[in-house]
Coordinates of C-alpha atoms and ligand atoms in Angstrom, one line a residue:
M237 CA 22.7 66.3 -13.0
S238 CA 23.0 68.5 -16.1
E239 CA 24.7 67.3 -19.3
A240 CA 27.8 69.5 -18.5
Q241 CA 28.0 68.2 -15.0
K242 CA 27.7 64.6 -16.2
G243 CA 30.7 65.2 -18.6
T244 CA 32.8 66.8 -15.9
F245 CA 31.9 64.0 -13.5
A246 CA 33.0 61.3 -16.0
V247 CA 36.4 63.0 -16.4
K248 CA 36.9 63.2 -12.6
V249 CA 35.9 59.5 -12.2
G250 CA 38.3 58.6 -15.0
L251 CA 41.2 60.5 -13.3
A252 CA 40.6 58.7 -10.0
Q253 CA 40.7 55.3 -11.9
M254 CA 44.3 56.0 -12.7
L255 CA 45.2 55.6 -9.0
K256 CA 43.8 52.0 -8.9
G257 CA 46.1 49.4 -7.5
G258 CA 48.2 52.0 -5.6
V259 CA 48.9 53.4 -2.2
I260 CA 48.1 57.0 -1.2
M261 CA 50.1 58.2 1.8
D262 CA 49.3 61.0 4.3
V263 CA 52.1 63.5 4.6
T264 CA 52.6 66.6 6.6
T265 CA 55.9 67.9 5.3
P266 CA 57.8 68.0 1.9
E267 CA 60.3 65.5 3.5
E268 CA 57.5 63.0 4.2
A269 CA 56.2 63.5 0.7
R270 CA 59.6 62.7 -0.8
I271 CA 59.7 59.5 1.3
A272 CA 56.2 58.6 -0.1
E273 CA 57.2 59.2 -3.7
E274 CA 60.5 57.3 -3.4
A275 CA 58.5 54.4 -1.9
G276 CA 56.2 54.3 -5.0
A277 CA 53.1 55.9 -3.7
V278 CA 50.6 56.9 -6.5
A279 CA 49.7 60.1 -4.7
V280 CA 50.2 61.9 -1.4
M281 CA 47.6 63.5 0.9
A282 CA 48.6 66.7 2.5
L283 CA 47.3 67.3 6.0
E284 CA 48.4 69.3 9.1
R285 CA 48.9 66.3 11.4
V286 CA 48.7 62.6 10.8
P287 CA 45.5 61.1 12.3
A288 CA 47.4 59.5 15.2
D289 CA 48.6 62.9 16.2
I290 CA 45.2 64.5 15.8
R291 CA 43.9 61.8 18.2
K292 CA 46.7 62.4 20.7
E293 CA 46.7 66.2 20.6
G294 CA 43.0 66.8 20.2
G295 CA 41.7 70.3 19.3
V296 CA 40.2 71.4 16.0
A297 CA 41.8 69.8 13.0
R298 CA 41.6 71.9 9.8
M299 CA 42.9 72.2 6.3
S300 CA 46.7 72.5 6.2
D301 CA 48.4 75.8 5.9
A302 CA 48.6 76.8 2.2
E303 CA 52.4 77.2 2.5
V304 CA 52.8 73.5 3.4
I305 CA 50.6 72.4 0.6
K306 CA 52.6 74.5 -1.9
A307 CA 55.9 73.1 -0.5
I308 CA 54.6 69.5 -0.8
K309 CA 53.5 70.2 -4.4
Q310 CA 57.0 71.5 -5.2
A311 CA 58.6 68.5 -3.6
V312 CA 57.0 65.7 -5.6
T313 CA 55.9 64.8 -9.2
I314 CA 53.0 62.5 -8.1
P315 CA 49.4 63.9 -7.6
V316 CA 48.9 65.9 -4.4
M317 CA 45.6 65.5 -2.5
A318 CA 44.6 67.7 0.4
K319 CA 41.9 67.4 3.1
A320 CA 39.1 69.8 3.7
R321 CA 36.6 69.6 6.6
I322 CA 33.2 68.1 5.9
G323 CA 30.9 70.8 4.7
H324 CA 33.6 73.4 4.5
F325 CA 33.2 74.5 0.9
V326 CA 35.5 77.5 1.4
E327 CA 38.4 75.3 2.5
A328 CA 37.6 73.3 -0.7
Q329 CA 37.6 76.6 -2.8
I330 CA 41.0 77.4 -1.4
L331 CA 42.4 74.0 -2.1
E332 CA 41.1 74.2 -5.7
A333 CA 42.7 77.6 -6.0
L334 CA 46.0 76.0 -4.8
E335 CA 45.6 73.5 -7.7
V336 CA 45.7 70.4 -5.6
D337 CA 44.9 67.3 -7.7
Y338 CA 42.1 65.9 -5.5
I339 CA 40.3 67.1 -2.4
D340 CA 39.4 64.7 0.5
E341 CA 36.3 65.8 2.3
S342 CA 37.4 64.1 5.4
E343 CA 35.9 63.0 8.7
V344 CA 39.5 62.9 10.1
L345 CA 39.3 66.7 10.3
T346 CA 36.7 68.3 12.6
P347 CA 33.4 68.6 10.7
A348 CA 32.4 72.1 9.8
D349 CA 28.8 71.2 9.0
D350 CA 26.9 68.5 11.0
E351 CA 24.3 68.0 8.3
H352 CA 25.5 68.9 4.8
H353 CA 28.5 67.7 2.8
I354 CA 30.0 69.9 0.1
N355 CA 28.2 70.0 -3.2
K356 CA 31.1 68.6 -5.1
H357 CA 29.6 69.1 -8.5
N358 CA 30.4 72.8 -8.0
F359 CA 34.1 72.1 -8.4
K360 CA 36.4 71.1 -11.3
V361 CA 38.8 69.2 -9.0
P362 CA 37.8 65.6 -8.1
F363 CA 36.8 64.8 -4.5
V364 CA 37.3 61.6 -2.5
C365 CA 34.9 61.0 0.4
G366 CA 34.6 58.3 3.2
C367 CA 31.9 55.8 3.8
R368 CA 31.0 53.0 6.2
D369 CA 28.3 51.3 4.1
L370 CA 26.8 51.3 0.6
G371 CA 24.2 53.9 1.3
E372 CA 26.8 56.4 2.5
A373 CA 29.0 55.7 -0.5
L374 CA 26.2 56.3 -3.0
R375 CA 25.0 59.5 -1.2
R376 CA 28.6 60.9 -1.5
I377 CA 28.7 59.9 -5.1
S378 CA 25.4 61.7 -5.8
E379 CA 26.9 64.8 -4.3
G380 CA 29.8 64.5 -6.8
A381 CA 32.5 62.4 -5.1
A382 CA 34.6 60.8 -7.9
M383 CA 36.3 58.4 -5.6
I384 CA 35.3 56.6 -2.3
R385 CA 37.3 55.3 0.6
T386 CA 36.0 53.2 3.3
K387 CA 36.5 55.1 6.5
G388 CA 38.0 52.7 9.0
E389 CA 39.3 54.4 12.1
A390 CA 42.2 56.6 11.1
G391 CA 45.0 57.0 13.6
T392 CA 44.4 53.7 15.4
G393 CA 46.8 51.4 13.6
N394 CA 43.9 48.9 13.9
V395 CA 42.5 47.5 10.7
V396 CA 39.3 46.2 12.3
E397 CA 37.0 49.1 11.3
A398 CA 38.5 49.2 7.7
V399 CA 37.6 45.5 7.4
R400 CA 34.1 46.1 8.8
H401 CA 33.3 48.9 6.4
C402 CA 34.8 47.0 3.4
R403 CA 32.6 43.9 4.3
S404 CA 29.6 46.2 4.7
V405 CA 29.9 47.8 1.2
M406 CA 30.9 44.5 -0.5
G407 CA 28.1 42.5 1.2
A408 CA 25.5 45.1 0.2
I409 CA 26.6 45.0 -3.4
R410 CA 26.4 41.2 -3.4
K411 CA 22.8 41.5 -1.9
L412 CA 21.9 44.0 -4.6
Q413 CA 22.9 41.6 -7.3
T414 CA 20.5 38.9 -6.0
M415 CA 17.6 41.4 -6.2
D416 CA 15.0 41.6 -8.8
D417 CA 14.9 45.1 -10.6
D418 CA 11.5 45.7 -9.1
E419 CA 12.9 45.4 -5.6
L420 CA 15.5 48.1 -6.1
Y421 CA 13.1 51.0 -5.3
V422 CA 12.5 49.9 -1.7
Y423 CA 16.2 49.0 -1.3
A424 CA 17.2 52.5 -2.6
K425 CA 14.9 54.0 0.1
E426 CA 16.5 51.8 2.7
L427 CA 19.9 52.9 1.6
R428 CA 18.7 56.6 1.3
A429 CA 20.4 56.6 -2.1
P430 CA 19.3 57.7 -5.6
I431 CA 17.7 54.8 -7.5
E432 CA 19.8 55.5 -10.6
L433 CA 23.0 54.9 -8.7
V434 CA 21.6 51.8 -7.0
R435 CA 20.7 50.4 -10.4
Q436 CA 24.1 51.3 -11.8
T437 CA 25.9 49.6 -8.9
K438 CA 23.8 46.4 -9.4
H439 CA 24.6 46.4 -13.1
L440 CA 28.3 46.9 -12.6
G441 CA 28.6 44.6 -9.5
R442 CA 30.7 47.3 -7.9
L443 CA 30.7 51.0 -7.0
P444 CA 30.7 53.2 -10.0
V445 CA 33.9 54.9 -8.8
V446 CA 37.1 53.5 -7.3
N447 CA 36.9 52.5 -3.7
F448 CA 40.1 52.5 -1.6
A449 CA 40.5 51.2 2.0
A450 CA 41.5 53.7 4.7
G451 CA 41.9 54.2 8.4
G452 CA 44.0 51.8 10.5
V453 CA 46.2 50.1 7.9
A454 CA 49.6 49.6 9.6
T455 CA 51.4 46.6 8.0
P456 CA 52.0 45.1 4.6
A457 CA 49.6 42.3 5.7
D458 CA 46.9 44.8 6.5
A459 CA 47.2 46.4 3.1
A460 CA 47.1 43.0 1.3
L461 CA 44.1 42.0 3.3
M462 CA 42.2 45.0 2.1
M463 CA 43.2 44.3 -1.5
Q464 CA 42.2 40.6 -1.3
M465 CA 38.9 41.7 0.1
G466 CA 38.3 43.6 -3.2
M467 CA 39.4 47.1 -2.5
D468 CA 40.9 49.1 -5.4
G469 CA 43.8 50.5 -3.4
V470 CA 44.9 51.7 0.1
F471 CA 45.4 55.0 2.0
V472 CA 48.0 54.9 4.8
G473 CA 49.1 57.6 7.1
S474 CA 49.9 57.0 10.8
G475 CA 50.8 53.4 10.0
I476 CA 53.8 54.6 8.1
F477 CA 54.9 57.8 9.8
K478 CA 54.3 56.6 13.4
A479 CA 56.4 53.4 12.7
G480 CA 60.0 52.9 13.5
D481 CA 61.3 53.0 9.9
P482 CA 58.8 55.0 7.7
A483 CA 60.8 54.7 4.5
K484 CA 61.2 50.9 4.7
R485 CA 57.6 50.4 5.8
A486 CA 56.3 52.6 3.0
K487 CA 58.1 50.6 0.4
A488 CA 56.9 47.3 1.9
I489 CA 53.3 48.4 1.9
V490 CA 53.5 49.5 -1.8
Q491 CA 55.0 46.1 -2.7
A492 CA 52.3 44.3 -0.6
V493 CA 49.5 46.1 -2.5
T494 CA 51.1 45.3 -5.9
H495 CA 51.7 41.6 -5.0
Y496 CA 48.7 41.2 -2.6
N497 CA 48.0 37.6 -3.7
D498 CA 51.6 36.4 -3.4
A499 CA 52.2 35.1 0.1
K500 CA 55.9 34.7 -0.6
V501 CA 56.4 38.3 -1.5
L502 CA 54.2 39.3 1.4
A503 CA 56.4 37.3 3.8
E504 CA 59.5 39.1 2.4
M505 CA 57.8 42.5 2.8
S506 CA 56.9 41.6 6.4
T507 CA 60.5 41.0 7.3
G508 CA 62.7 43.3 9.4
L509 CA 60.5 46.4 9.2
G510 CA 61.3 47.6 12.7
P511 CA 58.5 48.5 15.2
A512 CA 55.0 49.1 13.9
M513 CA 53.0 51.9 15.3
V514 CA 51.4 51.2 18.7
G515 CA 47.7 50.7 18.0
I516 CA 44.5 51.5 19.8
D517 CA 41.7 49.1 20.7
C518 CA 38.6 50.4 19.1
R519 CA 36.4 48.6 21.7
A520 CA 37.9 50.4 24.6
S521 CA 35.2 52.3 26.6
N522 CA 36.9 55.7 26.0
F523 CA 37.4 55.2 22.3
Y524 CA 36.3 58.1 20.1
S525 CA 35.1 57.2 16.6
Y526 CA 36.0 59.6 13.7
A527 CA 34.0 57.4 11.4
A528 CA 30.8 57.8 13.4
R529 CA 30.9 61.6 13.9
S530 CA 29.7 62.4 10.4
E531 CA 27.2 60.4 8.4
Ligands
5RP733 O1 41.3 59.7 5.8 C1 42.3 59.2 5.4 C2 42.6 59.0 4.0 O2 41.9 60.0 3.3 C3 43.3 58.9 6.5 O3 44.1 60.1 6.7 C4 44.1 57.7 6.2 O4 43.3 56.7 6.0 C5 45.1 57.5 7.2 O5 44.7 56.7 8.2 P1 45.8 56.1 9.2 O6 46.5 57.3 9.8 O7 45.0 55.3 10.2 O8 46.7 55.3 8.3

């Protein structure tokens, strides 16, 4: 990384830190964006369909129409993120030109490149990327991701994969901290990650960028679970907008993330929310994994 790149990267990482402790909500319309802002979301994520609908309808999922992104930007005062397909650096250029606040290079959309992710150092706008384990997180950071989210399985309303990916990242960081510095070279090879980032992660005892939970969070209890497990914040999409009362659930999830250690508040936030989204069993034989279709 050049000196100029390092400076820009530090600014992007710092910007993402400001979202810590918050909930970021997927939205497809300005109306949904207003519900999210009203509920206390720290940012919204513009996408053409929430992941549950992408799963149901199938087809190729792409970046949202620019008109929708502009309307969402107009509708709210909080930061607006938007999704680009993995490896689709032109979608990312367009999103940067639209002046979104963050780009999510997302496995929820249909990947555009099977092998290569976007070189995120080429952009001024910060990127968030998904991971299932520590190696994947550090590879994305080496490409310039300023924020990480564990992938989970978006659109399932099932928190099991979010928990698995969180445990995988956290467990590997704990293992790293028990290692002698001389052992890091081999571990870095195993992780397929740059030694410098492995060293930095050991030293910090955490990822060098914020790490949010994503994919399958559907209730205030799910959101608090991810926070108690050490995540920095939570992304929620289908869990809110496929539930009976999105506005009420959105507010309850924000409160649950703020008071994630207070069971009394969590009990209150879990009261009278109306029906949660119908979930999907990730162990079913016909289950299609979004998390596994890109590295
Ligand atoms: O990739 C994402 C965040 O960037 C997902 O869109 C988000 O996690 C939503 O998942 P779900 O619909 O299961 O709540």
